[in-house]
Coordinates of C-alpha atoms in Angstrom, one line a residue:
M1 CA 3.0 -4.1 35.1
A2 CA 4.6 -4.1 31.7
V3 CA 4.9 -7.3 29.3
H4 CA 8.4 -8.7 28.1
R5 CA 8.6 -8.8 24.3
E6 CA 9.8 -12.0 24.9
D7 CA 6.8 -12.9 26.0
I8 CA 4.4 -11.7 23.7
A9 CA 6.7 -13.4 21.0
A10 CA 6.1 -16.5 23.1
A11 CA 2.3 -16.1 23.0
L12 CA 2.4 -15.7 19.3
G13 CA 4.2 -18.7 18.8
L14 CA 1.8 -20.7 20.7
L15 CA -0.8 -19.2 18.8
D16 CA 0.9 -20.2 15.6
K17 CA 1.0 -16.5 14.3
R18 CA 4.4 -16.1 12.1
H19 CA 3.9 -12.3 11.5
L20 CA 2.6 -9.3 13.3
V21 CA 2.6 -6.5 11.1
L22 CA 2.2 -3.0 11.6
A23 CA 0.8 -1.2 8.6
I24 CA 1.6 2.7 7.9
H25 CA 2.1 4.7 5.3
D26 CA 5.1 7.3 4.8
P27 CA 3.2 10.6 5.5
S28 CA 1.5 9.2 8.3
F29 CA 5.0 8.5 10.6
P30 CA 5.4 10.9 13.9
G31 CA 7.5 14.0 13.4
V32 CA 10.2 15.1 16.1
E33 CA 9.5 18.5 18.0
G34 CA 11.7 21.1 16.0
E35 CA 12.4 18.7 13.1
D36 CA 8.5 18.1 11.7
V37 CA 7.9 19.8 8.3
G38 CA 4.0 19.1 8.4
R39 CA 4.8 15.4 7.2
G40 CA 5.9 12.4 8.2
S41 CA 9.0 10.0 6.9
P42 CA 10.1 6.6 8.0
Y43 CA 13.7 7.6 7.5
G44 CA 13.9 10.9 10.2
R45 CA 14.1 10.2 13.9
G46 CA 10.7 10.5 14.5
G47 CA 9.9 7.5 12.0
L48 CA 12.6 5.2 13.2
G49 CA 11.6 6.1 16.9
F50 CA 8.1 4.7 15.7
V51 CA 9.6 1.4 14.5
R52 CA 11.5 0.9 17.7
F53 CA 8.4 1.2 19.4
A54 CA 6.3 -1.3 17.3
H55 CA 9.6 -3.4 17.9
A56 CA 9.6 -3.2 21.7
L57 CA 5.6 -4.3 21.8
G58 CA 6.2 -7.2 19.7
F59 CA 5.8 -6.4 16.1
D60 CA 8.1 -8.1 13.4
G61 CA 6.7 -6.1 10.5
V62 CA 6.5 -2.8 9.1
Q63 CA 3.8 -2.6 6.2
L64 CA 4.2 0.7 3.8
G65 CA 2.1 2.4 1.3
P66 CA 2.9 2.9 -2.4
Q67 CA 5.9 5.6 -2.0
G68 CA 5.8 7.0 -5.7
M69 CA 5.5 10.8 -6.4
T70 CA 2.3 12.3 -5.9
S71 CA 1.1 15.6 -7.4
L72 CA -0.5 19.0 -5.9
V73 CA -3.9 18.1 -6.7
N74 CA -3.6 14.3 -5.9
Q75 CA -2.1 13.2 -2.8
S76 CA -3.2 9.9 -3.4
P77 CA -0.2 7.2 -2.5
Y78 CA -1.9 4.6 -5.1
D79 CA -1.5 7.0 -7.8
G80 CA 2.0 7.8 -7.3
T81 CA 5.0 7.0 -9.7
L82 CA 6.2 3.2 -9.5
F83 CA 9.9 3.8 -9.8
S84 CA 10.9 7.4 -8.3
K85 CA 10.2 7.7 -4.9
N86 CA 8.5 11.0 -3.1
V87 CA 10.7 13.2 -2.6
L88 CA 8.7 14.7 0.3
S89 CA 9.9 11.9 2.4
V90 CA 13.6 12.7 2.2
D91 CA 14.5 13.1 5.8
L92 CA 15.8 16.9 5.8
G93 CA 17.5 16.9 9.3
A94 CA 19.5 14.0 8.2
L95 CA 21.3 16.2 5.0
R96 CA 22.1 19.1 7.7
E97 CA 24.1 16.9 9.5
D98 CA 25.7 15.4 7.0
P99 CA 29.0 17.2 6.4
R100 CA 28.5 17.0 2.6
F101 CA 25.2 18.7 2.5
D102 CA 25.5 21.4 5.2
A103 CA 26.2 23.9 2.8
I104 CA 23.7 22.8 0.4
V105 CA 20.4 22.2 2.9
R106 CA 20.4 25.4 5.1
A107 CA 19.1 25.6 8.6
E108 CA 17.2 28.7 7.7
D109 CA 15.4 26.9 5.0
L110 CA 14.4 24.0 7.6
A111 CA 13.6 26.9 9.8
R112 CA 11.0 28.4 7.0
L113 CA 9.6 25.1 6.4
L114 CA 8.6 24.6 10.1
E115 CA 6.7 27.7 10.5
G116 CA 3.6 26.2 8.5
A117 CA 3.9 22.3 9.9
G118 CA 0.9 22.5 12.2
D119 CA 0.8 20.3 15.3
G120 CA 1.8 16.9 13.6
S121 CA -1.8 15.5 14.0
R122 CA -2.3 15.8 10.2
V123 CA -0.3 16.2 7.1
Q124 CA 0.0 19.8 5.6
Y125 CA 0.2 18.7 2.1
R126 CA -0.1 21.8 0.0
H127 CA 2.6 23.5 2.6
V128 CA 4.9 20.4 2.4
F129 CA 4.7 20.3 -1.3
E130 CA 5.1 23.4 -2.1
S131 CA 8.1 24.4 0.5
V132 CA 9.9 21.3 -0.2
K133 CA 10.2 21.5 -3.9
D134 CA 11.1 24.9 -3.2
L135 CA 13.6 24.1 -1.1
L136 CA 14.9 21.2 -3.1
V137 CA 15.2 23.3 -6.4
E138 CA 17.3 26.1 -4.1
A139 CA 19.4 23.1 -2.6
H140 CA 20.5 21.9 -6.1
A141 CA 21.2 25.1 -7.4
R142 CA 23.9 25.6 -4.6
F143 CA 25.1 22.0 -5.1
V144 CA 25.6 23.3 -9.0
S145 CA 27.5 26.6 -7.9
L146 CA 29.7 24.7 -5.3
R147 CA 30.6 21.9 -7.8
D148 CA 31.7 24.6 -10.3
G149 CA 33.4 26.1 -7.6
G150 CA 35.7 23.1 -7.2
D151 CA 34.1 22.1 -3.7
L152 CA 35.3 18.4 -3.3
R153 CA 32.1 17.9 -1.1
A154 CA 30.0 18.9 -4.0
A155 CA 32.5 16.8 -6.3
D156 CA 31.9 13.6 -4.3
I157 CA 28.0 13.8 -4.3
G158 CA 27.9 14.7 -8.4
A159 CA 30.0 11.4 -8.8
E160 CA 27.7 9.3 -6.2
V161 CA 24.7 10.7 -8.7
A162 CA 26.3 9.6 -11.7
R163 CA 26.5 6.2 -10.7
F164 CA 22.8 6.1 -9.5
V165 CA 22.0 7.3 -12.8
S166 CA 23.9 4.8 -14.3
A167 CA 22.2 2.0 -12.6
N168 CA 18.9 3.4 -13.0
R169 CA 18.9 5.8 -16.0
D170 CA 15.7 4.1 -17.8
W171 CA 13.1 5.5 -15.2
I172 CA 14.7 8.3 -14.1
E173 CA 15.1 10.0 -17.6
R174 CA 11.1 9.0 -18.0
D175 CA 10.2 10.6 -14.9
A176 CA 12.3 13.5 -15.3
L177 CA 11.0 14.3 -18.8
Y178 CA 7.5 13.8 -18.0
A179 CA 7.9 16.9 -15.0
S180 CA 9.7 18.7 -17.5
L181 CA 7.0 18.3 -20.2
R182 CA 4.1 19.0 -17.4
D183 CA 5.8 22.2 -16.5
E184 CA 6.1 23.2 -20.3
H185 CA 2.5 22.4 -21.0
A186 CA 1.4 24.1 -17.5
Q187 CA -2.2 25.0 -19.4
T188 CA -2.6 21.7 -20.8
P189 CA -2.0 19.5 -17.3
R190 CA -3.3 16.2 -18.9
W191 CA -0.8 14.8 -21.0
T192 CA -3.4 13.1 -23.4
D193 CA -3.7 16.8 -24.8
W194 CA 0.0 17.5 -25.4
P195 CA 1.2 17.8 -28.9
E196 CA 1.1 14.7 -30.3
V197 CA 5.2 14.3 -30.7
D198 CA 5.1 14.6 -26.5
R199 CA 2.1 12.4 -26.0
H200 CA 4.2 9.9 -28.2
L201 CA 7.6 10.6 -26.8
W202 CA 7.8 6.6 -25.8
S203 CA 5.7 5.7 -28.1
P204 CA 6.1 6.8 -31.7
A205 CA 4.0 5.7 -34.4
P206 CA 5.8 3.7 -37.1
G207 CA 7.9 6.1 -39.0
G208 CA 7.9 8.4 -36.0
E209 CA 10.6 7.0 -34.1
R210 CA 13.7 9.5 -35.4
A211 CA 11.5 12.3 -34.6
A212 CA 10.8 11.1 -30.7
D213 CA 14.4 10.0 -30.5
E214 CA 15.7 13.8 -31.5
R215 CA 12.6 15.1 -29.3
R216 CA 13.9 13.3 -26.3
H217 CA 17.6 14.4 -26.9
E218 CA 16.6 17.9 -27.3
L219 CA 14.6 18.0 -24.1
L220 CA 16.9 16.3 -22.3
G221 CA 19.8 18.8 -23.2
R222 CA 17.5 21.7 -22.5
H223 CA 16.1 20.7 -19.2
A224 CA 19.7 19.0 -18.0
C225 CA 19.4 20.8 -14.9
A226 CA 16.3 19.6 -14.0
F227 CA 17.0 16.2 -14.9
E228 CA 20.5 16.3 -12.6
R229 CA 18.1 17.8 -9.8
H230 CA 15.7 15.2 -10.2
A231 CA 18.4 12.2 -10.0
L232 CA 20.3 14.1 -7.2
W233 CA 16.9 13.8 -4.6
Q234 CA 16.1 10.5 -6.0
M235 CA 19.9 9.3 -5.2
V236 CA 19.3 10.8 -1.7
V237 CA 15.8 9.6 -0.7
H238 CA 16.7 6.0 -1.9
A239 CA 20.0 5.9 0.0
Q240 CA 17.9 7.1 2.8
H241 CA 15.3 4.1 2.3
A242 CA 18.3 1.7 2.1
R243 CA 19.7 3.2 5.7
F244 CA 16.2 2.6 7.2
R245 CA 15.4 -0.8 5.8
D246 CA 18.9 -1.6 7.1
S247 CA 18.3 -0.1 10.5
I248 CA 15.3 -1.8 11.1
G249 CA 16.5 -4.9 9.9
R250 CA 19.0 -5.6 12.3
L251 CA 16.4 -5.4 15.3
G252 CA 14.5 -8.5 13.2
I253 CA 11.8 -6.2 11.4
K254 CA 10.8 -7.3 8.0
L255 CA 9.6 -4.4 5.6
F256 CA 7.0 -4.8 3.4
G257 CA 6.5 -2.6 0.0
D258 CA 3.0 -2.1 -1.6
V259 CA 2.5 -3.0 -5.3
Q260 CA -0.2 -1.1 -6.2
V261 CA -2.4 -1.9 -9.1
G262 CA -2.6 1.4 -11.1
L263 CA -0.2 3.4 -12.9
S264 CA 0.7 7.3 -12.6
P265 CA -0.1 9.6 -15.3
A266 CA 3.5 9.8 -15.5
D267 CA 4.2 6.0 -16.1
A268 CA 1.1 5.7 -18.1
W269 CA 2.6 8.3 -20.2
S270 CA 5.7 6.8 -20.8
R271 CA 4.7 3.1 -20.9
R272 CA 1.9 4.1 -23.3
S273 CA 3.2 1.5 -26.1
I274 CA 2.4 -1.5 -23.5
L275 CA -1.2 -0.6 -22.9
L276 CA -4.5 -1.5 -23.7
A277 CA -6.3 1.4 -25.8
G278 CA -10.3 1.8 -25.1
Y279 CA -10.6 0.5 -21.7
R280 CA -9.7 1.5 -18.1
L281 CA -9.2 -0.5 -14.9
G282 CA -11.4 -0.1 -11.7
A283 CA -13.1 -2.3 -9.0
P284 CA -16.2 -4.3 -9.8
P285 CA -19.9 -3.8 -8.0
S286 CA -19.4 -6.0 -4.7
R287 CA -20.9 -6.4 -1.2
T288 CA -19.5 -3.7 0.5
N289 CA -19.4 -1.6 -2.6
P290 CA -22.5 -2.0 -4.5
E291 CA -21.6 0.7 -7.0
G292 CA -18.2 -0.3 -8.1
Q293 CA -15.3 2.2 -8.5
P294 CA -13.9 3.7 -11.9
W295 CA -10.1 4.0 -10.9
N296 CA -9.3 5.5 -14.4
H297 CA -6.2 3.4 -14.3
S298 CA -4.5 2.0 -17.4
V299 CA -4.6 -1.6 -18.7
L300 CA -1.7 -3.5 -19.5
D301 CA -2.2 -5.3 -23.1
P302 CA -2.8 -8.7 -23.3
A303 CA -1.1 -9.1 -26.3
Q304 CA 1.9 -7.9 -25.2
Y305 CA 2.3 -10.4 -22.3
E306 CA 4.5 -12.8 -24.3
G307 CA 6.1 -12.8 -27.9
P308 CA 5.5 -14.9 -30.6
D309 CA 8.3 -17.5 -29.4
G310 CA 6.4 -17.8 -25.5
R311 CA 9.3 -15.6 -24.1
P312 CA 8.2 -12.9 -21.8
G313 CA 7.0 -9.7 -23.9
P314 CA 7.3 -5.9 -23.1
V315 CA 4.6 -6.3 -20.5
L316 CA 6.5 -9.2 -18.4
D317 CA 9.6 -7.1 -19.1
F318 CA 8.0 -4.5 -17.0
I319 CA 6.6 -6.3 -14.5
A320 CA 10.2 -8.0 -14.0
A321 CA 11.8 -4.3 -14.0
R322 CA 9.0 -2.8 -11.4
L323 CA 9.1 -5.9 -9.1
G324 CA 12.8 -6.5 -8.9
K325 CA 13.4 -3.0 -7.9
M326 CA 11.0 -3.4 -5.1
L327 CA 12.2 -6.8 -4.4
D328 CA 15.6 -4.9 -4.1
E329 CA 14.3 -2.6 -1.5
F330 CA 11.9 -4.8 0.5
D331 CA 11.6 -7.8 2.5
G332 CA 8.2 -8.6 1.0
L333 CA 5.3 -7.2 -0.8
R334 CA 1.7 -6.3 -0.6
I335 CA -0.4 -6.7 -3.8
D336 CA -2.7 -4.3 -3.9
H337 CA -6.2 -5.8 -5.6
P338 CA -4.3 -8.8 -7.3
H339 CA -7.8 -9.0 -9.6
G340 CA -6.1 -6.6 -11.7
L341 CA -3.3 -8.8 -12.4
V342 CA -5.4 -11.9 -12.9
C343 CA -8.7 -11.2 -14.4
P344 CA -8.9 -7.1 -14.3
W345 CA -12.4 -5.7 -14.3
V346 CA -12.4 -3.0 -17.1
Y347 CA -14.8 -0.3 -18.5
R348 CA -14.9 1.7 -21.6
A349 CA -12.9 4.9 -21.5
D350 CA -14.8 6.5 -23.8
D351 CA -18.1 6.6 -21.9
G352 CA -18.6 10.2 -20.6
D353 CA -20.4 8.7 -17.3
P354 CA -17.5 6.8 -15.6
A355 CA -19.9 5.7 -12.6
R356 CA -21.9 3.8 -15.2
A357 CA -19.4 2.7 -17.8
V358 CA -17.7 0.9 -14.4
Q359 CA -21.1 -0.8 -13.4
H360 CA -21.2 -2.2 -16.9
G361 CA -17.9 -3.1 -17.3
A362 CA -16.7 -6.6 -17.7
R363 CA -13.5 -8.9 -16.7
L364 CA -11.1 -8.7 -19.5
F365 CA -10.3 -12.1 -19.7
S366 CA -13.8 -13.7 -18.9
S367 CA -15.9 -11.9 -21.8
P368 CA -16.1 -14.5 -24.6
D369 CA -19.5 -13.0 -26.2
L370 CA -20.5 -10.1 -24.4
P371 CA -22.6 -8.0 -26.7
D372 CA -21.6 -4.7 -24.9
H373 CA -18.1 -5.4 -25.4
P374 CA -17.4 -7.6 -28.5
G375 CA -14.0 -6.3 -28.6
L376 CA -12.9 -8.4 -25.1
A377 CA -13.5 -11.8 -27.0
R378 CA -10.4 -12.0 -28.3
Y379 CA -8.9 -12.1 -24.9
A380 CA -11.0 -14.3 -23.4
I381 CA -9.4 -17.5 -22.1
V382 CA -12.7 -18.9 -20.9
R383 CA -15.2 -20.7 -23.1
P384 CA -18.7 -19.6 -23.1
D385 CA -20.1 -22.7 -22.0
Q386 CA -17.8 -22.3 -18.5
I387 CA -19.9 -19.2 -17.4
D388 CA -22.8 -19.2 -15.2
R389 CA -25.2 -16.9 -17.0
A390 CA -27.5 -16.7 -13.8
R391 CA -24.8 -14.7 -12.1
P392 CA -24.3 -11.4 -12.8
R393 CA -21.0 -10.9 -14.9
H394 CA -18.6 -9.2 -11.9
A395 CA -20.2 -12.3 -9.4
D396 CA -16.9 -14.6 -8.4
G397 CA -19.1 -17.5 -9.5
W398 CA -19.5 -15.9 -13.4
V399 CA -16.5 -18.4 -14.2
R400 CA -17.7 -21.8 -13.2
E401 CA -14.8 -23.8 -13.8
L402 CA -11.7 -23.7 -15.5
G403 CA -8.9 -26.3 -16.4
D404 CA -5.2 -26.2 -15.4
E405 CA -4.1 -24.9 -18.9
Q406 CA -6.5 -22.1 -18.8
V407 CA -5.3 -21.4 -15.1
G408 CA -2.0 -20.9 -16.5
R409 CA -3.1 -18.5 -19.0
Y410 CA -4.8 -16.6 -16.2
A411 CA -1.7 -16.7 -14.0
V412 CA 0.9 -15.0 -16.7
V413 CA 1.5 -11.8 -14.9
F414 CA 1.3 -13.5 -11.3
D415 CA 3.6 -16.3 -12.3
A416 CA 6.1 -13.9 -13.1
L417 CA 5.5 -11.8 -9.8
V418 CA 5.9 -14.9 -7.7
A419 CA 9.1 -15.9 -9.9
E420 CA 10.9 -12.7 -9.5
A421 CA 10.2 -13.0 -5.3
R422 CA 11.4 -16.6 -5.3
A423 CA 14.6 -15.2 -7.3
H424 CA 15.1 -12.7 -4.8
G425 CA 15.1 -14.9 -1.9
R426 CA 10.9 -14.7 -0.9
V427 CA 8.8 -17.2 0.3
V428 CA 5.0 -17.3 0.2
D429 CA 4.5 -15.6 3.6
D430 CA 6.4 -12.5 2.2
I431 CA 3.4 -12.0 -0.8
L432 CA 0.4 -10.1 0.4
C433 CA -2.7 -10.6 -1.7
E434 CA -5.4 -8.0 -0.8
V435 CA -8.2 -10.0 -1.7
L436 CA -11.4 -8.2 -0.4
S437 CA -14.9 -8.8 -0.4
T438 CA -14.6 -10.3 -4.2
Q439 CA -12.4 -13.2 -5.3
P440 CA -13.3 -14.6 -8.7
H441 CA -12.6 -18.3 -9.5
P442 CA -10.1 -17.3 -11.9
L443 CA -8.1 -15.5 -9.2
A444 CA -9.1 -18.2 -6.6
R445 CA -7.5 -20.7 -8.9
V446 CA -4.1 -19.0 -9.4
M447 CA -3.6 -17.8 -5.9
A448 CA -4.1 -21.7 -5.2
R449 CA -1.7 -22.5 -7.5
H450 CA 0.8 -20.6 -5.4
G451 CA -0.3 -21.1 -1.9
L452 CA -1.1 -17.4 -1.2
G453 CA -3.8 -16.5 0.9
R454 CA -6.1 -13.6 1.3
F455 CA -7.1 -10.5 3.6
R456 CA -9.6 -11.1 6.2
V457 CA -11.2 -7.5 7.4
T458 CA -13.1 -8.5 10.6
Q459 CA -14.9 -5.5 11.4
K460 CA -16.8 -5.7 7.5
A461 CA -17.7 -9.4 8.6
N462 CA -21.2 -10.3 8.6
V463 CA -22.0 -12.1 12.0
H464 CA -25.3 -13.3 10.6
D465 CA -23.9 -15.1 8.0
P466 CA -21.5 -18.1 9.0
D467 CA -20.2 -18.4 5.6
D468 CA -19.2 -14.7 5.4
V469 CA -15.5 -14.2 3.8
Y470 CA -14.7 -11.5 6.4
R471 CA -15.4 -13.7 9.8
S472 CA -12.3 -15.1 11.5
E473 CA -13.7 -18.6 11.0
S474 CA -13.4 -18.3 7.7
A475 CA -9.4 -17.6 7.6
R476 CA -7.3 -20.2 6.8
P477 CA -3.4 -20.5 7.8
E478 CA -1.9 -18.5 4.6
D479 CA -4.2 -15.7 4.9
W480 CA -3.6 -12.3 6.4
I481 CA -6.3 -11.1 9.1
M482 CA -6.7 -7.4 10.5
V483 CA -9.8 -5.2 11.9
G484 CA -9.3 -2.7 9.6
N485 CA -7.0 -1.1 7.1
H486 CA -6.5 2.3 5.3
D487 CA -9.7 2.4 3.7
T488 CA -11.9 1.5 6.5
A489 CA -13.0 2.9 9.7
P490 CA -10.6 2.6 13.1
I491 CA -12.3 0.0 15.3
W492 CA -12.4 2.6 17.9
G493 CA -14.5 4.8 16.1
L494 CA -16.7 1.8 15.0
A495 CA -17.0 0.6 18.4
A496 CA -17.9 4.1 19.6
Q497 CA -20.8 3.7 17.2
W498 CA -21.8 0.3 18.4
D499 CA -22.1 1.3 22.0
G500 CA -25.4 1.2 23.6
T501 CA -27.1 -0.4 20.2
E502 CA -28.2 -3.7 18.9
A503 CA -25.4 -3.9 16.7
G504 CA -22.8 -3.7 19.7
A505 CA -24.7 -6.2 21.6
V506 CA -24.7 -8.4 18.2
Q507 CA -21.0 -8.0 18.2
A508 CA -20.6 -8.5 22.0
G509 CA -22.3 -11.6 21.5
Y510 CA -20.7 -12.9 18.6
L511 CA -17.2 -12.3 20.1
A512 CA -18.2 -13.8 23.4
R513 CA -18.9 -17.3 21.7
R514 CA -15.7 -16.8 19.9
L515 CA -13.8 -16.1 23.3
R516 CA -15.7 -18.5 25.5
P517 CA -16.8 -21.2 23.3
D518 CA -16.6 -23.8 26.1
G519 CA -19.3 -22.1 28.0
G520 CA -19.4 -18.5 30.0
S521 CA -20.2 -16.5 27.0
G522 CA -23.0 -14.8 28.6
A523 CA -21.1 -13.2 31.2
L524 CA -18.5 -11.9 28.9
A525 CA -21.0 -10.8 26.3
R526 CA -22.7 -8.7 28.9
E527 CA -18.9 -7.2 29.7
L528 CA -18.2 -6.3 26.2
A529 CA -21.4 -4.9 25.5
A530 CA -21.4 -2.4 28.6
D531 CA -17.8 -0.9 27.6
V532 CA -16.1 -0.4 24.0
R533 CA -12.6 -0.6 25.4
K534 CA -13.2 -4.3 26.3
L535 CA -15.1 -5.2 22.9
V536 CA -12.4 -3.7 21.0
H537 CA -9.6 -5.6 22.5
A538 CA -12.3 -8.8 22.1
K539 CA -12.5 -7.6 18.1
M540 CA -8.6 -7.8 17.9
A541 CA -8.2 -11.1 20.3
D542 CA -10.7 -12.7 17.5
L543 CA -7.8 -12.3 15.1
F544 CA -5.4 -14.4 17.0
V545 CA -8.0 -17.0 17.4
S546 CA -8.4 -17.9 13.9
R547 CA -6.2 -20.0 12.0
A548 CA -4.8 -17.4 10.1
R549 CA -1.1 -17.2 10.5
N550 CA -0.3 -13.4 9.7
V551 CA -1.9 -10.7 11.4
M552 CA -1.8 -6.9 10.5
V553 CA -2.7 -3.9 12.5
F554 CA -3.0 -0.2 11.1
F555 CA -1.7 2.1 13.3
P556 CA -4.8 4.3 14.6
D557 CA -6.5 0.9 15.5
L558 CA -3.2 0.4 17.8
L559 CA -3.2 3.6 19.2
G560 CA -6.5 4.4 20.2
M561 CA -7.3 6.7 17.6
D562 CA -10.6 7.5 16.1
G563 CA -9.6 9.8 12.9
V564 CA -10.5 8.3 9.6
Y565 CA -7.1 7.9 7.3
N566 CA -9.3 7.5 3.9
R567 CA -12.9 7.7 2.5
P568 CA -12.8 5.3 -0.4
G569 CA -14.4 7.0 -3.6
T570 CA -14.3 10.8 -1.8
V571 CA -12.5 13.7 -2.5
N572 CA -11.7 15.0 0.9
E573 CA -8.4 17.6 1.9
D574 CA -8.6 15.1 5.1
N575 CA -7.8 11.9 2.9
W576 CA -4.6 10.5 3.3
T577 CA -3.5 13.0 6.2
L578 CA -3.8 11.2 9.3
R579 CA -0.6 11.2 11.4
V580 CA 0.8 9.5 14.6
P581 CA 1.3 12.1 17.4
R582 CA 4.6 13.6 18.0
D583 CA 4.0 12.4 21.9
F584 CA 2.7 8.9 20.8
H585 CA 5.1 7.2 23.6
R586 CA 3.2 9.0 26.5
R587 CA -0.2 8.7 25.3
Y588 CA 0.1 5.0 24.3
A589 CA 1.7 4.3 27.6
A590 CA -1.5 5.7 29.6
D591 CA -4.1 5.0 27.0
A592 CA -3.0 1.1 26.7
A593 CA -2.8 1.3 30.7
D594 CA -6.7 2.1 30.5
G595 CA -8.0 0.0 27.6
R596 CA -8.1 3.1 25.4
A597 CA -5.6 1.9 23.4
V598 CA -4.7 -2.0 22.1
D599 CA -3.0 -3.8 25.0
L600 CA -1.2 -6.5 23.3
A601 CA -1.0 -8.5 26.6
C602 CA -4.7 -8.3 27.3
V603 CA -5.3 -9.3 23.6
L604 CA -3.1 -12.1 23.7
A605 CA -4.6 -13.4 27.0
L606 CA -8.0 -13.4 25.7
A607 CA -7.0 -15.4 22.7
I608 CA -5.1 -18.2 24.3
R609 CA -8.0 -18.4 27.2
A610 CA -10.0 -19.0 24.3
R611 CA -8.3 -22.2 22.7
P612 CA -8.3 -25.0 25.6
D613 CA -6.0 -26.6 24.1
L614 CA -3.7 -23.9 24.4
A615 CA -4.2 -22.1 28.2
G616 CA -2.9 -25.3 30.0
A617 CA 0.2 -25.4 27.8
D618 CA 1.9 -22.8 29.1
A619 CA 0.3 -21.5 32.5
A620 CA 3.3 -19.3 33.5
L621 CA 2.9 -17.5 30.2
L622 CA -0.3 -16.8 30.2
A623 CA -0.2 -15.9 33.9
R624 CA 2.1 -13.2 32.9
L625 CA 0.5 -12.0 30.3
E626 CA -3.1 -11.2 32.5
A627 CA -0.7 -9.8 35.2
A628 CA 0.1 -7.3 32.7
A629 CA -3.2 -7.0 31.3
W630 CA -5.4 -4.0 31.7
W631 CA -8.3 -6.2 32.0
V632 CA -9.2 -9.8 32.8
P633 CA -12.7 -11.0 32.1
G634 CA -14.6 -11.7 35.3
R635 CA -12.0 -9.8 37.4
G636 CA -11.8 -6.4 36.2
R637 CA -8.5 -4.5 36.0
T638 CA -5.1 -6.4 37.8

């Protein structure tokens, strides 16, 4: 018996849940047979179909990953461009159906792409990267030929491109010139090794401004075709994004973007003038990652946050431009590693061993007198007497206390972010802060300043520690809670590892106590320990029992998939490639009916039963949920 979406919405309301959001990155969307080129896109028939499927289940939001341009050697979306979108997401099938493009994107071009697309289970990244780029170059050449020949359809496209460039020239020019110079210096892959005039094209030394201007003018003339090609496909992918957002918005689905903490090589090159020299941004050692992570990301220069008159300086202007663009394109934003905006963990760029360097790094604004980082003293906000020297410098309690004025200085970038969000009509629940195992005191104070919550990733919880930040009991109403995310193992694979082990029995006991707080947990614990399907559903129900008002589910956890999307800190060809299968409708229906994919009716019924104050509030609703559920404790399958 299928449960109606209205019952799911009623159950979420009863449990005081404001958002139920499905997380998925662009390449992971399913394709459609005969159109799938080997990489997903939200903008195609498969992508829109998957969002409609999620809507029918009861989801009211979709969280995408970063959407920037990636390179052939690095497909991590968290290293993509900040302004240009990834043209690999262009829905070529839709262009074939657009009468303006049918002579530009040919059927035989798409047929060639399909030959290396694979079965749709994994992104065929190299194939897609090389083949789509070649297709887009050829299609642009046809566009130019048609336009030069007086074709009215091509002239119409050209006018649209010109309007798009007029509104976005700054970032189009920067990213197009970077791509052209990267091709010119193909034997020198790192821009930091390019000739001086090209390294400093956007950040010339005093006296070098004229030479840089002349070089930019010369490059724009010589690479005019590449510039226009970049602009054309950016116009196309941005238009498809806008149509996608409008389509799902009419369903009542909110679209969340991902504000990655790092800058791509293209952005670091063109924004070099606002970056802090000598340091890189990384992840500090933590409970779940004791070695830290040397991300090699650039650090924004604190000296340029504001001007001498206290008005926004170049850094805050950059923040406003970046976030303003994203808020024009999304209904809400996920802030990737907010500590990078409030109290960045930085390490020396000149250390030949990045792993060692990041372990001996420091907080940019919390290091007034460290002998191994004397240069950071000028940026210190905290005083030496406010530091707890008994703790390691990466610890949450390294800074013991702060005054309100100091919190305001830590909050400069975050205040600008929140102000931009409010100017675009957003509210607190539209901002998601990916705070994981570490939340330094300055970050906690800044987030409290704006009433923002953190992430609670429950699969990481230490169920023996009642104060563990990942336990669902620790969640507060403003938080976002989830069993896993793109950097964790899928819950189905993890539960399979727990099966028949002491760890599994511990999880079962903990979850039974959460779901049967008034007694009867022993029998439920035995049921959970005996069946990983039931254990997973209990783990999901634990999210809805918590006080957190916002729940997020990563797509493999919903669909019963055990493939890993990303293994952090590793270089692995499978990273970032897991996809929703093309036949997800059929698979999900069969798997959810047998408990091998998440059955939301079962999950929500478990959560309501766990709340004695709610179980009697709407007995008819609970009865309908349990009638539709694949399993009800103590009664087997219904």
